[in-house]
Amino acid sequence: MNDHSIHVRLDDMLQRRGMTLTELAVRIDISLVNLSILKTGKARAVRFSTLTSICRALDCQPGDLLTLDPP
Amino acid sequence: MAKKRKIVDALSPLDAITSMILTVLATLAVMGAAAAVAGENISLFDIGADSICTSANFSPADDGESSDELDRRLHALQDGVDVHSASTEMCQSAPSAAQTALSALAQVPSFIVFVGFLLLTRRTIRFARRDGIFSQLLALRIERLGWFLLLGLVGAAAVEWLADGLLKTSMSSMGWASGEVHLSVAGVIAAYGVISIGRVMARAAALQAEADTTI
């Protein structure tokens, strides 16, 4: 169980850019397993380097990817 | 994954060595038991022995000359040098079943703790090989291994002290004679070390879990 309320909207961004998770994994050289962990909300922390790679690949801002769930 | 396999494979020699020691001990125990039963002049923890002995903290009767004087002359000692003789042994020939049982009880508990520790160590190593080295469960097992060793050593020393005392008492009519305390200080320190390692690994497992879910 995570102790945070951050939601990673990776599915939304992938859909908007017409990209699959597998394609993103290949493009940013992060394993599909790790991206799945991120997508399903099981990650407990994200490195800035990972966030940079994802945002560059999806041409978006971190704020487009991360939202804070209401209490 | 390759790194994890390398770490797990590094545990394989430990597993092999522990298993080998246990096999040797089991073989020796079975051979000793078989020889004792077969009536050979071999005993296992004094079971099957023609006489059983225990140490006593008193000097043998004087032979008309004090042992100090005799020792002084034998060893040509200088003035001011004292001689303290080694402890005396009391030996009972044709011991009763109760005395044989007490003599065995004064030796077996430590052996049981030693074998139990080896068995638990092997189980812990195999658990680590199967489930990886960074888990809370493994850390808990290691800590429990340390507690087993610590409490086992203390418990064994208490049982052996009591059995030795009862054995000494059965060999004289002077009432209760205190047994000898044999507590391995090295063993206690090792147990404390194993408990500490278990607690450190619990913290390491928590950190690893955090690292594993950091993308």
mmCIF file of C-alpha atoms in Angstrom:
data_model
loop_
_atom_site.group_PDB
_atom_site.id
_atom_site.type_symbol
_atom_site.label_atom_id
_atom_site.label_comp_id
_atom_site.label_asym_id
_atom_site.label_seq_id
_atom_site.Cartn_x
_atom_site.Cartn_y
_atom_site.Cartn_z
ATOM 1 C CA MET A 1 0.000 0.000 0.000
ATOM 2 C CA ASN A 2 1.380 3.373 -0.977
ATOM 3 C CA ASP A 3 1.658 6.204 1.489
ATOM 4 C CA HIS A 4 1.037 8.972 -1.046
ATOM 5 C CA SER A 5 -1.788 10.360 -3.195
ATOM 6 C CA ILE A 6 0.073 11.093 -6.419
ATOM 7 C CA HIS A 7 -1.537 9.656 -9.525
ATOM 8 C CA VAL A 8 0.585 9.115 -12.657
ATOM 9 C CA ARG A 9 -1.573 9.757 -15.735
ATOM 10 C CA LEU A 10 0.640 7.787 -18.061
ATOM 11 C CA ASP A 11 -2.277 6.035 -19.781
ATOM 12 C CA ASP A 12 -3.891 9.386 -20.707
ATOM 13 C CA MET A 13 -0.688 10.839 -22.132
ATOM 14 C CA LEU A 14 0.116 7.676 -24.090
ATOM 15 C CA GLN A 15 -3.358 7.745 -25.611
ATOM 16 C CA ARG A 16 -3.043 11.414 -26.532
ATOM 17 C CA ARG A 17 0.283 10.839 -28.233
ATOM 18 C CA GLY A 18 -0.860 7.604 -29.874
ATOM 19 C CA MET A 19 1.943 5.623 -28.297
ATOM 20 C CA THR A 20 1.947 2.229 -26.574
ATOM 21 C CA LEU A 21 3.704 1.490 -23.312
ATOM 22 C CA THR A 22 6.076 -0.852 -25.132
ATOM 23 C CA GLU A 23 7.050 1.867 -27.612
ATOM 24 C CA LEU A 24 7.673 4.303 -24.779
ATOM 25 C CA ALA A 25 9.813 1.716 -22.945
ATOM 26 C CA VAL A 26 11.977 1.230 -26.029
ATOM 27 C CA ARG A 27 12.231 4.966 -26.690
ATOM 28 C CA ILE A 28 13.372 5.938 -23.183
ATOM 29 C CA ASP A 29 15.296 2.737 -22.417
ATOM 30 C CA ILE A 30 13.347 1.840 -19.283
ATOM 31 C CA SER A 31 12.065 -1.688 -18.864
ATOM 32 C CA LEU A 32 8.433 -2.418 -19.611
ATOM 33 C CA VAL A 33 8.119 -3.906 -16.116
ATOM 34 C CA ASN A 34 9.168 -0.659 -14.465
ATOM 35 C CA LEU A 35 6.882 1.413 -16.662
ATOM 36 C CA SER A 36 4.009 -0.909 -15.787
ATOM 37 C CA ILE A 37 4.763 -0.364 -12.102
ATOM 38 C CA LEU A 38 4.612 3.353 -12.728
ATOM 39 C CA LYS A 39 1.420 3.126 -14.767
ATOM 40 C CA THR A 40 -0.433 1.012 -12.228
ATOM 41 C CA GLY A 41 0.453 3.320 -9.352
ATOM 42 C CA LYS A 42 2.660 0.823 -7.532
ATOM 43 C CA ALA A 43 5.780 2.974 -7.704
ATOM 44 C CA ARG A 44 6.761 4.674 -4.465
ATOM 45 C CA ALA A 45 9.161 7.180 -6.009
ATOM 46 C CA VAL A 46 10.198 8.479 -9.414
ATOM 47 C CA ARG A 47 13.655 9.695 -10.253
ATOM 48 C CA PHE A 48 13.929 13.095 -11.914
ATOM 49 C CA SER A 49 15.918 11.443 -14.716
ATOM 50 C CA THR A 50 13.001 9.082 -15.403
ATOM 51 C CA LEU A 51 10.508 11.949 -15.333
ATOM 52 C CA THR A 52 12.700 13.920 -17.741
ATOM 53 C CA SER A 53 12.925 10.985 -20.167
ATOM 54 C CA ILE A 54 9.149 10.377 -20.106
ATOM 55 C CA CYS A 55 8.275 14.044 -20.522
ATOM 56 C CA ARG A 56 10.705 14.458 -23.442
ATOM 57 C CA ALA A 57 9.349 11.326 -25.156
ATOM 58 C CA LEU A 58 5.696 12.374 -24.651
ATOM 59 C CA ASP A 59 6.360 16.068 -25.218
ATOM 60 C CA CYS A 60 4.646 17.113 -22.020
ATOM 61 C CA GLN A 61 5.285 18.787 -18.692
ATOM 62 C CA PRO A 62 5.588 16.922 -15.360
ATOM 63 C CA GLY A 63 2.367 18.573 -14.276
ATOM 64 C CA ASP A 64 0.604 16.885 -17.216
ATOM 65 C CA LEU A 65 1.676 13.507 -15.903
ATOM 66 C CA LEU A 66 1.319 13.882 -12.144
ATOM 67 C CA THR A 67 -1.834 14.793 -10.275
ATOM 68 C CA LEU A 68 -2.645 14.882 -6.612
ATOM 69 C CA ASP A 69 -5.704 12.854 -5.703
ATOM 70 C CA PRO A 70 -8.135 14.643 -3.402
ATOM 71 C CA PRO A 71 -8.143 13.517 0.241
ATOM 72 C CA MET B 1 18.541 -10.424 -12.296
ATOM 73 C CA ALA B 2 22.089 -11.585 -13.135
ATOM 74 C CA LYS B 3 23.377 -9.856 -9.978
ATOM 75 C CA LYS B 4 20.689 -11.527 -7.873
ATOM 76 C CA ARG B 5 21.607 -14.933 -9.313
ATOM 77 C CA LYS B 6 25.284 -14.246 -8.546
ATOM 78 C CA ILE B 7 24.462 -13.410 -4.910
ATOM 79 C CA VAL B 8 22.237 -16.459 -4.558
ATOM 80 C CA ASP B 9 24.889 -18.706 -6.083
ATOM 81 C CA ALA B 10 27.404 -17.359 -3.574
ATOM 82 C CA LEU B 11 25.243 -18.939 -0.868
ATOM 83 C CA SER B 12 25.556 -22.368 -2.454
ATOM 84 C CA PRO B 13 28.978 -23.167 -0.878
ATOM 85 C CA LEU B 14 27.602 -22.198 2.557
ATOM 86 C CA ASP B 15 24.691 -24.562 2.024
ATOM 87 C CA ALA B 16 27.077 -27.321 0.979
ATOM 88 C CA ILE B 17 29.432 -26.824 3.937
ATOM 89 C CA THR B 18 26.607 -26.765 6.486
ATOM 90 C CA SER B 19 25.084 -29.899 4.971
ATOM 91 C CA MET B 20 28.464 -31.614 5.004
ATOM 92 C CA ILE B 21 29.041 -30.840 8.703
ATOM 93 C CA LEU B 22 25.567 -32.129 9.565
ATOM 94 C CA THR B 23 26.150 -35.302 7.552
ATOM 95 C CA VAL B 24 29.464 -35.955 9.303
ATOM 96 C CA LEU B 25 27.884 -35.405 12.736
ATOM 97 C CA ALA B 26 24.949 -37.684 11.892
ATOM 98 C CA THR B 27 27.297 -40.391 10.599
ATOM 99 C CA LEU B 28 29.485 -40.231 13.708
ATOM 100 C CA ALA B 29 26.437 -40.336 15.969
ATOM 101 C CA VAL B 30 24.968 -43.358 14.197
ATOM 102 C CA MET B 31 28.323 -45.167 14.197
ATOM 103 C CA GLY B 32 28.875 -44.381 17.874
ATOM 104 C CA ALA B 33 25.391 -45.542 18.805
ATOM 105 C CA ALA B 34 25.805 -48.752 16.813
ATOM 106 C CA ALA B 35 29.194 -49.465 18.400
ATOM 107 C CA ALA B 36 27.837 -48.782 21.897
ATOM 108 C CA VAL B 37 24.878 -51.099 21.317
ATOM 109 C CA ALA B 38 27.143 -53.776 19.852
ATOM 110 C CA GLY B 39 29.006 -53.871 23.151
ATOM 111 C CA GLU B 40 32.241 -52.421 21.787
ATOM 112 C CA ASN B 41 34.321 -50.420 24.234
ATOM 113 C CA ILE B 42 32.792 -47.211 22.917
ATOM 114 C CA SER B 43 30.300 -44.941 24.630
ATOM 115 C CA LEU B 44 28.177 -42.127 23.286
ATOM 116 C CA PHE B 45 27.818 -39.312 25.799
ATOM 117 C CA ASP B 46 28.803 -41.887 28.488
ATOM 118 C CA ILE B 47 25.913 -44.127 27.444
ATOM 119 C CA GLY B 48 27.395 -47.618 27.354
ATOM 120 C CA ALA B 49 30.453 -46.629 29.412
ATOM 121 C CA ASP B 50 31.753 -48.932 32.139
ATOM 122 C CA SER B 51 32.414 -45.964 34.395
ATOM 123 C CA ILE B 52 31.386 -42.344 34.370
ATOM 124 C CA CYS B 53 33.410 -39.479 35.735
ATOM 125 C CA THR B 54 32.755 -35.950 36.828
ATOM 126 C CA SER B 55 35.083 -33.261 38.108
ATOM 127 C CA ALA B 56 35.192 -32.463 41.812
ATOM 128 C CA ASN B 57 36.533 -29.409 43.602
ATOM 129 C CA PHE B 58 38.330 -31.091 46.448
ATOM 130 C CA SER B 59 41.824 -32.506 47.001
ATOM 131 C CA PRO B 60 42.399 -36.228 47.444
ATOM 132 C CA ALA B 61 43.132 -37.495 50.955
ATOM 133 C CA ASP B 62 46.587 -36.767 52.321
ATOM 134 C CA ASP B 63 49.145 -39.513 52.054
ATOM 135 C CA GLY B 64 50.954 -38.407 55.194
ATOM 136 C CA GLU B 65 52.644 -35.601 53.309
ATOM 137 C CA SER B 66 50.952 -32.395 52.134
ATOM 138 C CA SER B 67 50.508 -32.239 48.386
ATOM 139 C CA ASP B 68 52.032 -28.772 48.406
ATOM 140 C CA GLU B 69 55.274 -30.100 49.918
ATOM 141 C CA LEU B 70 55.319 -32.971 47.454
ATOM 142 C CA ASP B 71 54.751 -30.653 44.519
ATOM 143 C CA ARG B 72 57.375 -28.254 45.751
ATOM 144 C CA ARG B 73 59.967 -31.011 45.948
ATOM 145 C CA LEU B 74 58.941 -32.599 42.661
ATOM 146 C CA HIS B 75 59.156 -29.375 40.725
ATOM 147 C CA ALA B 76 62.020 -27.793 42.723
ATOM 148 C CA LEU B 77 59.965 -24.661 43.311
ATOM 149 C CA GLN B 78 61.369 -21.418 44.613
ATOM 150 C CA ASP B 79 60.069 -19.727 47.771
ATOM 151 C CA GLY B 80 56.897 -17.767 47.204
ATOM 152 C CA VAL B 81 55.742 -19.999 44.340
ATOM 153 C CA ASP B 82 52.456 -21.778 44.968
ATOM 154 C CA VAL B 83 51.128 -24.835 43.193
ATOM 155 C CA HIS B 84 47.441 -25.305 42.514
ATOM 156 C CA SER B 85 46.533 -28.826 41.461
ATOM 157 C CA ALA B 86 44.113 -29.476 38.606
ATOM 158 C CA SER B 87 40.585 -30.450 39.609
ATOM 159 C CA THR B 88 40.013 -33.962 40.821
ATOM 160 C CA GLU B 89 37.732 -36.425 39.051
ATOM 161 C CA MET B 90 35.254 -38.686 40.741
ATOM 162 C CA CYS B 91 34.543 -41.841 38.788
ATOM 163 C CA GLN B 92 31.724 -44.296 39.409
ATOM 164 C CA SER B 93 32.296 -47.788 38.121
ATOM 165 C CA ALA B 94 29.206 -49.787 37.118
ATOM 166 C CA PRO B 95 26.992 -46.658 37.183
ATOM 167 C CA SER B 96 23.276 -46.952 37.693
ATOM 168 C CA ALA B 97 20.854 -46.094 34.912
ATOM 169 C CA ALA B 98 20.050 -42.816 36.659
ATOM 170 C CA GLN B 99 23.730 -41.870 36.908
ATOM 171 C CA THR B 100 24.278 -42.735 33.243
ATOM 172 C CA ALA B 101 21.275 -40.603 32.310
ATOM 173 C CA LEU B 102 22.553 -37.696 34.417
ATOM 174 C CA SER B 103 26.008 -37.969 32.894
ATOM 175 C CA ALA B 104 24.494 -37.884 29.397
ATOM 176 C CA LEU B 105 22.279 -34.948 30.390
ATOM 177 C CA ALA B 106 25.385 -33.093 31.510
ATOM 178 C CA GLN B 107 26.760 -33.259 27.947
ATOM 179 C CA VAL B 108 23.934 -33.649 25.437
ATOM 180 C CA PRO B 109 22.108 -30.268 25.661
ATOM 181 C CA SER B 110 25.027 -28.296 24.214
ATOM 182 C CA PHE B 111 25.335 -30.802 21.391
ATOM 183 C CA ILE B 112 21.607 -30.485 20.682
ATOM 184 C CA VAL B 113 21.886 -26.693 20.566
ATOM 185 C CA PHE B 114 24.873 -26.970 18.222
ATOM 186 C CA VAL B 115 23.079 -29.370 15.849
ATOM 187 C CA GLY B 116 19.864 -27.344 16.046
ATOM 188 C CA PHE B 117 21.774 -24.193 15.187
ATOM 189 C CA LEU B 118 23.336 -25.884 12.162
ATOM 190 C CA LEU B 119 19.951 -27.186 10.981
ATOM 191 C CA LEU B 120 18.339 -23.764 11.334
ATOM 192 C CA THR B 121 21.308 -22.146 9.614
ATOM 193 C CA ARG B 122 20.928 -24.487 6.666
ATOM 194 C CA ARG B 123 17.203 -23.742 6.474
ATOM 195 C CA THR B 124 17.920 -20.014 6.548
ATOM 196 C CA ILE B 125 20.511 -20.292 3.789
ATOM 197 C CA ARG B 126 18.106 -22.291 1.608
ATOM 198 C CA PHE B 127 15.367 -19.753 2.241
ATOM 199 C CA ALA B 128 17.743 -16.973 1.158
ATOM 200 C CA ARG B 129 18.677 -18.907 -1.994
ATOM 201 C CA ARG B 130 15.013 -19.396 -2.863
ATOM 202 C CA ASP B 131 13.542 -16.013 -1.934
ATOM 203 C CA GLY B 132 16.497 -13.639 -2.229
ATOM 204 C CA ILE B 133 18.523 -11.950 0.478
ATOM 205 C CA PHE B 134 16.587 -8.712 0.834
ATOM 206 C CA SER B 135 13.377 -9.693 2.531
ATOM 207 C CA GLN B 136 11.831 -8.984 5.904
ATOM 208 C CA LEU B 137 11.135 -12.688 6.367
ATOM 209 C CA LEU B 138 14.792 -13.582 5.948
ATOM 210 C CA ALA B 139 15.817 -10.864 8.394
ATOM 211 C CA LEU B 140 13.325 -12.245 10.898
ATOM 212 C CA ARG B 141 14.657 -15.767 10.433
ATOM 213 C CA ILE B 142 18.224 -14.604 11.033
ATOM 214 C CA GLU B 143 17.221 -12.753 14.183
ATOM 215 C CA ARG B 144 15.361 -15.830 15.443
ATOM 216 C CA LEU B 145 18.453 -17.923 14.703
ATOM 217 C CA GLY B 146 20.439 -15.649 16.993
ATOM 218 C CA TRP B 147 17.827 -15.875 19.751
ATOM 219 C CA PHE B 148 17.774 -19.660 19.417
ATOM 220 C CA LEU B 149 21.532 -19.771 19.868
ATOM 221 C CA LEU B 150 21.512 -17.369 22.818
ATOM 222 C CA LEU B 151 18.615 -18.952 24.700
ATOM 223 C CA GLY B 152 19.775 -22.437 23.732
ATOM 224 C CA LEU B 153 23.267 -21.908 25.124
ATOM 225 C CA VAL B 154 21.941 -20.460 28.379
ATOM 226 C CA GLY B 155 19.306 -23.184 28.708
ATOM 227 C CA ALA B 156 21.810 -25.941 27.926
ATOM 228 C CA ALA B 157 24.269 -24.551 30.474
ATOM 229 C CA ALA B 158 21.509 -24.533 33.122
ATOM 230 C CA VAL B 159 20.416 -28.113 32.363
ATOM 231 C CA GLU B 160 24.020 -29.353 32.305
ATOM 232 C CA TRP B 161 24.795 -27.561 35.586
ATOM 233 C CA LEU B 162 21.796 -29.196 37.252
ATOM 234 C CA ALA B 163 22.546 -32.659 35.834
ATOM 235 C CA ASP B 164 26.208 -32.412 36.836
ATOM 236 C CA GLY B 165 25.207 -31.336 40.339
ATOM 237 C CA LEU B 166 22.791 -34.238 40.715
ATOM 238 C CA LEU B 167 25.441 -36.638 39.409
ATOM 239 C CA LYS B 168 28.003 -35.373 41.917
ATOM 240 C CA THR B 169 25.397 -35.607 44.679
ATOM 241 C CA SER B 170 24.690 -39.232 43.751
ATOM 242 C CA MET B 171 28.367 -40.060 44.139
ATOM 243 C CA SER B 172 28.701 -38.856 47.720
ATOM 244 C CA SER B 173 26.584 -38.671 50.820
ATOM 245 C CA MET B 174 27.455 -35.066 51.542
ATOM 246 C CA GLY B 175 24.227 -33.574 50.196
ATOM 247 C CA TRP B 176 23.883 -31.214 47.237
ATOM 248 C CA ALA B 177 27.065 -30.589 45.278
ATOM 249 C CA SER B 178 26.953 -27.758 42.765
ATOM 250 C CA GLY B 179 27.644 -28.723 39.185
ATOM 251 C CA GLU B 180 30.032 -26.959 36.847
ATOM 252 C CA VAL B 181 28.827 -24.102 34.678
ATOM 253 C CA HIS B 182 29.982 -24.324 31.092
ATOM 254 C CA LEU B 183 28.611 -21.307 29.207
ATOM 255 C CA SER B 184 30.384 -20.491 25.979
ATOM 256 C CA VAL B 185 31.117 -16.756 26.067
ATOM 257 C CA ALA B 186 32.125 -16.904 22.404
ATOM 258 C CA GLY B 187 28.793 -18.526 21.612
ATOM 259 C CA VAL B 188 26.867 -15.824 23.478
ATOM 260 C CA ILE B 189 28.778 -13.085 21.674
ATOM 261 C CA ALA B 190 28.182 -14.847 18.342
ATOM 262 C CA ALA B 191 24.459 -15.080 19.124
ATOM 263 C CA TYR B 192 24.349 -11.363 19.890
ATOM 264 C CA GLY B 193 26.118 -10.766 16.575
ATOM 265 C CA VAL B 194 23.582 -12.869 14.645
ATOM 266 C CA ILE B 195 20.662 -11.037 16.305
ATOM 267 C CA SER B 196 22.244 -7.706 15.382
ATOM 268 C CA ILE B 197 22.779 -8.800 11.789
ATOM 269 C CA GLY B 198 19.124 -9.855 11.583
ATOM 270 C CA ARG B 199 17.992 -6.402 12.727
ATOM 271 C CA VAL B 200 20.338 -4.621 10.323
ATOM 272 C CA MET B 201 19.057 -6.801 7.465
ATOM 273 C CA ALA B 202 15.463 -5.948 8.391
ATOM 274 C CA ARG B 203 16.293 -2.294 7.849
ATOM 275 C CA ALA B 204 18.182 -3.140 4.658
ATOM 276 C CA ALA B 205 15.177 -5.085 3.361
ATOM 277 C CA ALA B 206 12.942 -2.062 3.936
ATOM 278 C CA LEU B 207 15.386 0.174 2.065
ATOM 279 C CA GLN B 208 15.652 -2.346 -0.765
ATOM 280 C CA ALA B 209 11.862 -2.481 -1.051
ATOM 281 C CA GLU B 210 11.879 1.306 -1.404
ATOM 282 C CA ALA B 211 14.625 1.135 -4.019
ATOM 283 C CA ASP B 212 12.818 -1.611 -5.941
ATOM 284 C CA THR B 213 9.741 0.579 -6.325
ATOM 285 C CA THR B 214 11.670 3.683 -7.319
ATOM 286 C CA ILE B 215 11.436 4.022 -11.098
#
